[in-house]
Structures are given as C-alpha cells and as structure tokens.
mmCIF file of C-alpha atoms and ligand atoms in Angstrom:
data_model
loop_
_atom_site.group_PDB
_atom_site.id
_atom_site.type_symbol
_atom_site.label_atom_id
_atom_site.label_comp_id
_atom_site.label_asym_id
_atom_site.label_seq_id
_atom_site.Cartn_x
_atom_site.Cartn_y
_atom_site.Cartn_z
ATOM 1 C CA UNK A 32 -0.545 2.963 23.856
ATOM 2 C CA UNK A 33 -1.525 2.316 20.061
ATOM 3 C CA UNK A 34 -2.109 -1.670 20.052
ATOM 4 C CA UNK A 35 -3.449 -4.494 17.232
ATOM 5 C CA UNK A 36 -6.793 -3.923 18.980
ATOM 6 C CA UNK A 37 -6.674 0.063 18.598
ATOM 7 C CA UNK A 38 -5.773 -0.553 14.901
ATOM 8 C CA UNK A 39 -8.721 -3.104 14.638
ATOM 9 C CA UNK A 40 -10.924 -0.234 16.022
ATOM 10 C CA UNK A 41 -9.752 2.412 13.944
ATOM 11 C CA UNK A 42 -10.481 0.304 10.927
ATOM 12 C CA UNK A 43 -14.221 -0.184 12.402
ATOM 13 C CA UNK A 44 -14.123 2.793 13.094
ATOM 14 C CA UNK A 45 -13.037 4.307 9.876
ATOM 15 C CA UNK A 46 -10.546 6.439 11.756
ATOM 16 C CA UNK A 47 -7.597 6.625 9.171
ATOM 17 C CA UNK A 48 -3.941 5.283 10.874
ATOM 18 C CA UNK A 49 -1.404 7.164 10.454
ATOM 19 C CA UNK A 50 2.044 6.147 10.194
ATOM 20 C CA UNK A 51 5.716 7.243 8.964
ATOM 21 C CA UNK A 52 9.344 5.824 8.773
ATOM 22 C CA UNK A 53 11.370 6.610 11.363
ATOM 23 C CA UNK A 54 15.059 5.085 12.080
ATOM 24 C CA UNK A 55 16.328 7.207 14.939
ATOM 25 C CA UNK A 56 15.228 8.361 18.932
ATOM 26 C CA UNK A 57 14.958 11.874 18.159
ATOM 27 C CA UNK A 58 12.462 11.681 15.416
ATOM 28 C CA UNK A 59 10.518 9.211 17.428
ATOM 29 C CA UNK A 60 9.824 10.979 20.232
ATOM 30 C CA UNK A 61 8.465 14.019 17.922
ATOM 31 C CA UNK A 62 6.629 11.674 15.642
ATOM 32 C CA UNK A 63 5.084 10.203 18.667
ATOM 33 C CA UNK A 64 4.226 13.534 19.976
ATOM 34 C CA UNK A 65 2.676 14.951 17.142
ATOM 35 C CA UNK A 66 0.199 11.853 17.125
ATOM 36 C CA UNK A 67 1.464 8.990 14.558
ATOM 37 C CA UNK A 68 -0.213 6.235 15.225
ATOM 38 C CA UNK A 69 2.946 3.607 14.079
ATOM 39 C CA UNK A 70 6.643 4.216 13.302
ATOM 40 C CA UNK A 71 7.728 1.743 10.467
ATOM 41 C CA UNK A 72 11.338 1.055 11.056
ATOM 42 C CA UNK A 73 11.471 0.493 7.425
ATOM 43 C CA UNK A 74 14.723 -1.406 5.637
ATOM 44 C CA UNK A 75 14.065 1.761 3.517
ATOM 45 C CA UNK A 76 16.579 2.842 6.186
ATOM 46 C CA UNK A 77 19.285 1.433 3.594
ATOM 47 C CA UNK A 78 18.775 4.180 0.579
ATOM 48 C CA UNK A 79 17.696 7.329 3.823
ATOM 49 C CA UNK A 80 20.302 6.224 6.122
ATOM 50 C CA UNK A 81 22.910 3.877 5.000
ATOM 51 C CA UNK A 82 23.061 5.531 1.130
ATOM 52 C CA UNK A 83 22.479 1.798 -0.485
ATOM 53 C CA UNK A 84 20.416 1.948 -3.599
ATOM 54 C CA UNK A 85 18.132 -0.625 -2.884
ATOM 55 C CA UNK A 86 17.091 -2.546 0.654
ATOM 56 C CA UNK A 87 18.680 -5.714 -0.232
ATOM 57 C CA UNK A 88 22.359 -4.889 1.426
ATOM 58 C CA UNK A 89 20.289 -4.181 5.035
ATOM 59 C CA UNK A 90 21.054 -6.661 7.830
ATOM 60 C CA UNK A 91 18.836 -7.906 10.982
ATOM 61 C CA UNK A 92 21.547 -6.352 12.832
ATOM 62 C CA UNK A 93 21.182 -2.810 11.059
ATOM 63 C CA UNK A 94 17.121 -3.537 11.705
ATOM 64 C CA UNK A 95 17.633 -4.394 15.245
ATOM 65 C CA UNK A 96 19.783 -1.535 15.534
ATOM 66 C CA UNK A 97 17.229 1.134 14.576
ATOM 67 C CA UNK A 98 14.574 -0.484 16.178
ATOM 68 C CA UNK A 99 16.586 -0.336 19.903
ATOM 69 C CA UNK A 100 16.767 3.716 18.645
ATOM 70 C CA UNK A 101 13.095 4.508 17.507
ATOM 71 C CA UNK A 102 11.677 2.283 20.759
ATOM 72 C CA UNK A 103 13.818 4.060 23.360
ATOM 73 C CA UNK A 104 12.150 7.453 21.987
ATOM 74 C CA UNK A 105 8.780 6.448 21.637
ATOM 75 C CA UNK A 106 5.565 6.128 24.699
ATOM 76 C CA UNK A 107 2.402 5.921 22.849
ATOM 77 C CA UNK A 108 3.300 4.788 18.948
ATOM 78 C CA UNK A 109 2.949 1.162 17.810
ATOM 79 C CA UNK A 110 6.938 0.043 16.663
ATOM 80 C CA UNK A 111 6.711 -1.702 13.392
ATOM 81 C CA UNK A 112 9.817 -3.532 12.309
ATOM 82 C CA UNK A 113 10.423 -4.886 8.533
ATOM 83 C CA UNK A 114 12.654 -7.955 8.834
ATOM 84 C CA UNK A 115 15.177 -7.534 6.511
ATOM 85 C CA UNK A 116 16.072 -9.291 3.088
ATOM 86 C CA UNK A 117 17.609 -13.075 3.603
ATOM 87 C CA UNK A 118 16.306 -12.927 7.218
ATOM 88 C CA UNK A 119 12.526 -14.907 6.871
ATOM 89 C CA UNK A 120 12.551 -16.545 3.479
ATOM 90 C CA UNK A 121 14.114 -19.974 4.061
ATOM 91 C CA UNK A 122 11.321 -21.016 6.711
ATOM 92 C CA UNK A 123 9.018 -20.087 8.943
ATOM 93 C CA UNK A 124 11.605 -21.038 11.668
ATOM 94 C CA UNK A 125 14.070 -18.804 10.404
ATOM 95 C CA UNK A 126 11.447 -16.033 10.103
ATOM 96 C CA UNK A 127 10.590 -16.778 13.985
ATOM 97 C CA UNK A 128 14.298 -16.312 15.062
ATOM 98 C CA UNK A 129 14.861 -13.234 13.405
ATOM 99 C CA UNK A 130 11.182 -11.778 13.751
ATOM 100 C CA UNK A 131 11.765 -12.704 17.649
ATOM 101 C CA UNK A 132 15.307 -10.549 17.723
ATOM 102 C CA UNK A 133 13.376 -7.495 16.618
ATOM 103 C CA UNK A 134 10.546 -8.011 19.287
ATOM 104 C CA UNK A 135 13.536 -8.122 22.043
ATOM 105 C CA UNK A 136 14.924 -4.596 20.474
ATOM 106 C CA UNK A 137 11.511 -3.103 21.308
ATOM 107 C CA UNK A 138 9.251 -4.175 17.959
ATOM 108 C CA UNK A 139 5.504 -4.684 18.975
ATOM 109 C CA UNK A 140 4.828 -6.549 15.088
ATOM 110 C CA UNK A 141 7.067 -7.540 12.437
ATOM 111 C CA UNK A 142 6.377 -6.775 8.525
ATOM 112 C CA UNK A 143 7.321 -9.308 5.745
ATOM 113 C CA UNK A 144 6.832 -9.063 1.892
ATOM 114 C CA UNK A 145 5.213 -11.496 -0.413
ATOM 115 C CA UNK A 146 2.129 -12.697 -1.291
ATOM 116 C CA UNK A 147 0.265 -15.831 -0.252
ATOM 117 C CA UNK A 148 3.235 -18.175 -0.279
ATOM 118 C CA UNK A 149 3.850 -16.243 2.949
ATOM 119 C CA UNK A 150 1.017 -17.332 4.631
ATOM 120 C CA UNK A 151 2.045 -20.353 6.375
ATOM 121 C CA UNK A 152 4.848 -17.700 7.974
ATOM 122 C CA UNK A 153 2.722 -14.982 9.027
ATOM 123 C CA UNK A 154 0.044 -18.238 10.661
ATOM 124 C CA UNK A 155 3.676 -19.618 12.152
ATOM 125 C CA UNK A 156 4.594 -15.857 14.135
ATOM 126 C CA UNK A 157 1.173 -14.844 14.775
ATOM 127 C CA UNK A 158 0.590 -18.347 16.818
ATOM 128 C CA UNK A 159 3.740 -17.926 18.467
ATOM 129 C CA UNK A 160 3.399 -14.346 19.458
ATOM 130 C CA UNK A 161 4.253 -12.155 17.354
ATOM 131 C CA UNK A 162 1.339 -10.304 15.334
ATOM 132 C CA UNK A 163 2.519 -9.688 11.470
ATOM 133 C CA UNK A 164 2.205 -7.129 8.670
ATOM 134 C CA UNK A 165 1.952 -8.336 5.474
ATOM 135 C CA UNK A 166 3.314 -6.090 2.395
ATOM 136 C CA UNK A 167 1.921 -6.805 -0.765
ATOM 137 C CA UNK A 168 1.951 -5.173 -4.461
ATOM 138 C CA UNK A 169 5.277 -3.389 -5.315
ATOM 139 C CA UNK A 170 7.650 -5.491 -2.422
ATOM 140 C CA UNK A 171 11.068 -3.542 -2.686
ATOM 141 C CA UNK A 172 13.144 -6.521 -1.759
ATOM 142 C CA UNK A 173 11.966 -8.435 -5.017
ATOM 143 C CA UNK A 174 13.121 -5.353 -6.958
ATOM 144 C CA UNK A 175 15.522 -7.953 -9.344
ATOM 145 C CA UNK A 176 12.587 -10.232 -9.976
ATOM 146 C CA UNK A 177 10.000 -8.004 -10.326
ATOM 147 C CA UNK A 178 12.427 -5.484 -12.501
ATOM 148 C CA UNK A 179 12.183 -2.014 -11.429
ATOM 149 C CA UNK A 180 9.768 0.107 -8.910
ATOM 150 C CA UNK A 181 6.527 -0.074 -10.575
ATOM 151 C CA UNK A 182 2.757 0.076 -10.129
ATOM 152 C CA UNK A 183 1.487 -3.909 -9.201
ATOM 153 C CA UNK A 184 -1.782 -5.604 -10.116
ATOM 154 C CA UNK A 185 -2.850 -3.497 -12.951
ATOM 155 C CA UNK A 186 -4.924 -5.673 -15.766
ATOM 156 C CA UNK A 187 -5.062 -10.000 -14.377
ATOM 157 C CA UNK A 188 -2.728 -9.238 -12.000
ATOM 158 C CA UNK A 189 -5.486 -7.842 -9.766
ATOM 159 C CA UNK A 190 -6.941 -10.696 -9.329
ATOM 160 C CA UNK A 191 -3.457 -12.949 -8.101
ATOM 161 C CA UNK A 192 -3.372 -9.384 -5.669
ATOM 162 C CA UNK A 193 -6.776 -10.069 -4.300
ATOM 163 C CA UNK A 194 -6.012 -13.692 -3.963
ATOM 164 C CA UNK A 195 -2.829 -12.707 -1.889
ATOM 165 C CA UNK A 196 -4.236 -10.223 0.664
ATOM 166 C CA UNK A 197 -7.102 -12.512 1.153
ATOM 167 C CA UNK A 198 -4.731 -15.543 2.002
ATOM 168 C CA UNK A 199 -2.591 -13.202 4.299
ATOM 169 C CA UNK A 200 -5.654 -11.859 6.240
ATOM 170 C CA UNK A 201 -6.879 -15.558 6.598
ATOM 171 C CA UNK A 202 -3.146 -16.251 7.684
ATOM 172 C CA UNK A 203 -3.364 -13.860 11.037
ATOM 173 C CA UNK A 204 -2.031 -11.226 9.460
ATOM 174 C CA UNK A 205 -2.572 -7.747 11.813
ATOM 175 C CA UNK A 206 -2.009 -5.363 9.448
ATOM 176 C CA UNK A 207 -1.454 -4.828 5.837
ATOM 177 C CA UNK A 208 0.952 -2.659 3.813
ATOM 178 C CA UNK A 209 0.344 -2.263 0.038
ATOM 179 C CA UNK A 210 2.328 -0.414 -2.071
ATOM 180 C CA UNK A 211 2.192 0.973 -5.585
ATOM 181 C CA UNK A 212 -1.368 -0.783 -6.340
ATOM 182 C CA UNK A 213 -4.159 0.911 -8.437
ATOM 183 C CA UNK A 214 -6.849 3.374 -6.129
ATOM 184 C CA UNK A 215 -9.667 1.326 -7.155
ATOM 185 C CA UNK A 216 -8.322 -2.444 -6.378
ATOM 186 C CA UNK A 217 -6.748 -1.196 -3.074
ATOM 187 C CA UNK A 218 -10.545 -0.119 -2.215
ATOM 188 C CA UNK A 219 -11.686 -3.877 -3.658
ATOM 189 C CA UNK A 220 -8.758 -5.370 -0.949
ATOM 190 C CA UNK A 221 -9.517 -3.126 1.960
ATOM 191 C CA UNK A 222 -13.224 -3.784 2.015
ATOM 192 C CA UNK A 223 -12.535 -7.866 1.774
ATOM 193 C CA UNK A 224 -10.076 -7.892 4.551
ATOM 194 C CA UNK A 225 -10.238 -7.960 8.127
ATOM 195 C CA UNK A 226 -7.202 -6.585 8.881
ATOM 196 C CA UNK A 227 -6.910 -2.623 8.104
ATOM 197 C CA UNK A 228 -4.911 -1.689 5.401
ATOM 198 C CA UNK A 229 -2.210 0.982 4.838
ATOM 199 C CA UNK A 230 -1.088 2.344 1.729
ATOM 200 C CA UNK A 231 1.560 3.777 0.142
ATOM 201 C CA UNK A 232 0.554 5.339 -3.422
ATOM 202 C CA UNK A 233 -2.916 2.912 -2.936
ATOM 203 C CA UNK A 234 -5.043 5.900 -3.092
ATOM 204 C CA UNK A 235 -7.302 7.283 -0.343
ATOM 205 C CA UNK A 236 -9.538 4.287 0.635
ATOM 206 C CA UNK A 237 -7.127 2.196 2.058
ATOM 207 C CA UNK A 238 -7.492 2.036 5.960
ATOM 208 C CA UNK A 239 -4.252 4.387 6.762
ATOM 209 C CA UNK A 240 -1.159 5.396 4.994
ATOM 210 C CA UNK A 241 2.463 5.849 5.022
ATOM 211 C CA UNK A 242 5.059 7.531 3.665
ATOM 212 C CA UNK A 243 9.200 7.337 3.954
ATOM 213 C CA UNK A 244 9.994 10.230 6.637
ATOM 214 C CA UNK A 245 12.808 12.037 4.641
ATOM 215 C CA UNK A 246 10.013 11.954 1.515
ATOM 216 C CA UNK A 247 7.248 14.160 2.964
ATOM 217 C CA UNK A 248 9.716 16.640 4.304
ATOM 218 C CA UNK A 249 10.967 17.427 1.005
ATOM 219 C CA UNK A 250 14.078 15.103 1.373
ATOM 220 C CA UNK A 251 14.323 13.498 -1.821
ATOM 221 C CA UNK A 252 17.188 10.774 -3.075
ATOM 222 C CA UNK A 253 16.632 10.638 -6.330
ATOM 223 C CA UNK A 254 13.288 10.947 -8.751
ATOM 224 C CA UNK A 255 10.229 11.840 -6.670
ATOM 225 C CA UNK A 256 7.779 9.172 -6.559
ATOM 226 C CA UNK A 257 3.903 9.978 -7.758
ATOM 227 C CA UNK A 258 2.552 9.454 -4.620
ATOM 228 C CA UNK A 259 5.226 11.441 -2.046
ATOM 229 C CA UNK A 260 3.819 14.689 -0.838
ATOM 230 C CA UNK A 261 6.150 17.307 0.435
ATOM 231 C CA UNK A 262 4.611 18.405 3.350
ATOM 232 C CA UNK A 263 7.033 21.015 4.642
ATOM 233 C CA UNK A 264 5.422 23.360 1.504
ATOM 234 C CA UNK A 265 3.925 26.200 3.721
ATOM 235 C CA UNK A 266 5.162 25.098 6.938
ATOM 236 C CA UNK A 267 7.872 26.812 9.273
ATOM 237 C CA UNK A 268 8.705 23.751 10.912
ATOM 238 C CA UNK A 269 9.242 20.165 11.085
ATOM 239 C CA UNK A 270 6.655 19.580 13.886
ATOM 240 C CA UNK A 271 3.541 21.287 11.745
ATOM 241 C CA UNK A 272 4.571 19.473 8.931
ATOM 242 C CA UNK A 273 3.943 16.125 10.485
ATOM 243 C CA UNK A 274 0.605 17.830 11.940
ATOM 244 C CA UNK A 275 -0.227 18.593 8.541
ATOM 245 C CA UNK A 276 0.604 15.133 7.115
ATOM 246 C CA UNK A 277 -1.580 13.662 10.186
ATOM 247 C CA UNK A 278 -4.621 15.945 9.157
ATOM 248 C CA UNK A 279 -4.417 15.562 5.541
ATOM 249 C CA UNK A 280 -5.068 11.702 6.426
ATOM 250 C CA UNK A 281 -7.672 12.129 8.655
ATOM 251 C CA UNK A 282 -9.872 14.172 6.543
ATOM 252 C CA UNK A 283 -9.186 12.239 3.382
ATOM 253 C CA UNK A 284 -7.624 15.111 1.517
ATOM 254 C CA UNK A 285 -4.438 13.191 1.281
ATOM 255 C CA UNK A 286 -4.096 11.026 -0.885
ATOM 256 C CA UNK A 287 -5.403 12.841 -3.757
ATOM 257 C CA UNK A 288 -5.807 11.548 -7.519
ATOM 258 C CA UNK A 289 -2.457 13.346 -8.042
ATOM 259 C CA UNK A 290 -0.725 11.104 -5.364
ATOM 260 C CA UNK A 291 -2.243 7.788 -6.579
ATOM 261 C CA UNK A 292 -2.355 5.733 -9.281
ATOM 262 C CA UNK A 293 -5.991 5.469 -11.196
HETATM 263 O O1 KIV B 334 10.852 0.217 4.294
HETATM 264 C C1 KIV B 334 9.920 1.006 4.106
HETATM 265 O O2 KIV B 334 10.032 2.232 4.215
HETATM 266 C C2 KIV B 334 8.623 0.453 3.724
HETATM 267 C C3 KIV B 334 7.586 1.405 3.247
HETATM 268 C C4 KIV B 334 7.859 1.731 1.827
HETATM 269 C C5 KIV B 334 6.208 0.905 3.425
HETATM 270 O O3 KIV B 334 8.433 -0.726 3.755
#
C-alpha cells in the first residue's frame, strides 16, 4: 500500500511518484496494476467526464461519487481526492465536513487549491486526520480571477509562489501539486519543501508528475496543452502505454524541455 510515509521516502529517495487521473473502477484497477503510485480523482472529471468546460459546475457529490468508483478498483494506489469548487473556501470547518465525506468514499488525502491563505485549512485537516495536498500555480477553479489557463509565477510572481508553497509545507501539507509553473522555479520550490512535489507542465525536477488520464492516451477535448504527452504513440495497447508513461518518469526522460515551460 502506497502511504504519506512511502511518498516521504520516495522524495528522499529521489524515486519519482507517479500518478494519473482516474474517475472510474475499471481504469483503477489497471492503473493500479501497471504501478501508479496515486490516482487523482481530479474535478477535471467535469470537462473528461461530465463535458463541462471548466471544474467549477462539479459537486462534492459528483467527487464522492468517483471516488466510491476509483477506491472499489484499487489495492495498492494512494486515492487522492480534489474537493470540489464552493466545498472548502468558507472555513476550515466547512473544508473538514466535506474533506471528511471524501475520506468515508475511500479518499486516503484530500487536495485543495490556493496559496498561503490556505494554510490555516490544510494545519485545520491535517490535525484532525486527514493529510492534504496543496495545488499551487495555475489553480483551475480560479480560472475567472486568474483569466484564462496560463503559465503562473513567471517574473515577481515567483517569489509570492515560493512564499506560498513554503507556507503550505509549514502548514502540514503531505503533498504538493503545481501546475503550469516555470522548470526552473518548480526546481527552486521542490528543493525548499519538505513535502514532495508533483507537477504538471513544472518540468522534470519536481518530485513526481501527473497528467489528466484521457490526455496521455491521445484523448484530447480541445487544444493540446504544452506539457500533455500522448503516450499511446507506438504502443498497441492501453496497458503499455501507462508502462511507458511510468518509465518515462522514472528515468527522467519525461518531462522534456518540449513538455515544460522554460
Ligand atoms: O483535476 C485535475 O485533474 C487536477 C490535475 C490537473 C492536477 O487537479
């Protein structure tokens, strides 16, 4: 069983974590399989699954739902819920009811977005039980505020990004998504924080990665994002695909400069 301790290790270790969306039993159990270290239940599930545009319309219900699904497919994996938009923000006892409804569907940590003004949350859950990964740098759910799905701290915003992982890892946080941040300062974050990192077009020296399921086989809605790989491109099935994605990670070939932003 993949744990917040195994993670912790790997980081020490400098084993690079694996980990992919998944929203459904069957894909579980083969992710699992295969070797994937954590299956993100992502809200992503409302553009791959529910044919929303954005994550915003996704409910705790729809999270919970998946959640039940991936957990009763998976043995080994670590089961990564995001709680959903309008579900944490109020308070941190708000965030504890709904972060608590995914651990009953079979969660083992929660993911929020937001920077250090989270921190008092993510030091609220983790004290109460339930271990926290932060997401920092392009946050989907802000996607009106921050105006589009762009690259984050490029220029002075690298240092308010630096300042925000560093409060979040001080905060308990057991894990650490960033997405859409500049190779270089994702290195700068990953080497200053405790908790490992994963990234998601952060470039190679982050402590794992991840990428939307449906992406790296080659199922795209929409534009293609820099940083998606189609793995399926010289493979005859869905299982050496994944293999291939798991591999590529492990011996640092993916992500490339092509797949990150410099
Ligand atoms: O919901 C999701 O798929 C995510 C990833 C983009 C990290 O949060």
């Amino acid at each position: 069983m993949i744990t917040v301790n195994t993670l912790k290790q790997a980081k020490l270790d400098q084993n690079k974590i694996t980990m992919l969306t998944c929203y459904d039993s069957s894909f579980a159990s083969l992710l699992d399989t295969c070797g994937i270290e954590i299956l993100l239940v992502g809200d992503s599930l409302g553009m791959v699954m529910q044919g929303e545009s954005s994550t915003l319309p996704v409910d705790l219900e729809d999270m919970c739902y998946h959640t039940r699904c991936v957990a009763k497919g998976n043995k080994n994996a670590l089961v990564l819920s995001d709680l959903s938009f309008g579900s944490y923000e109020d308070s941190k006892e708000q965030a504890f009811v709904s972060a608590s409804q995914l651990m009953k569907n079979g969660a083992n940590m929660v993911k929020l977005e937001g920077g250090e003004y989270q921190a008092e949350t993510i030091h609220f859950l983790q004290q109460r039980s339930i271990p926290v990964c932060a997401h920092i740098g392009l946050t989907p759910q802000a996607v009106n505020t921050i105006g589009g799905y762009k690259v984050q701290g490029k220029g002075d915003a690298a240092e308010q990004l630096l300042k925000d992982a560093k409060a979040l890892d001080e905060a308990g946080a057991s894990l650490m998504v960033m997405e859409c941040v500049p190779k270089e300062l994702a290195k700068k974050i990953t080497k200053e924080v405790s908790c490992p990192t994963i990234g998601i077009g952060a470039g190679v020296y982050c402590d794992g990665q991840v990428l939307v399921l449906q992406d790296m086989l080659g199922i795209y809605l929409g534009k293609k994002a820099k940083f998606v790989k189609n793995f399926m491109q010289g493979q005859d099935s869905i299982e050496n695909a994944i293999k291939a994605y798991i591999k590529a990670i492990k011996n640092l070939t993916y992500p490339d400069d092509e797949h990150s932003f410099l």
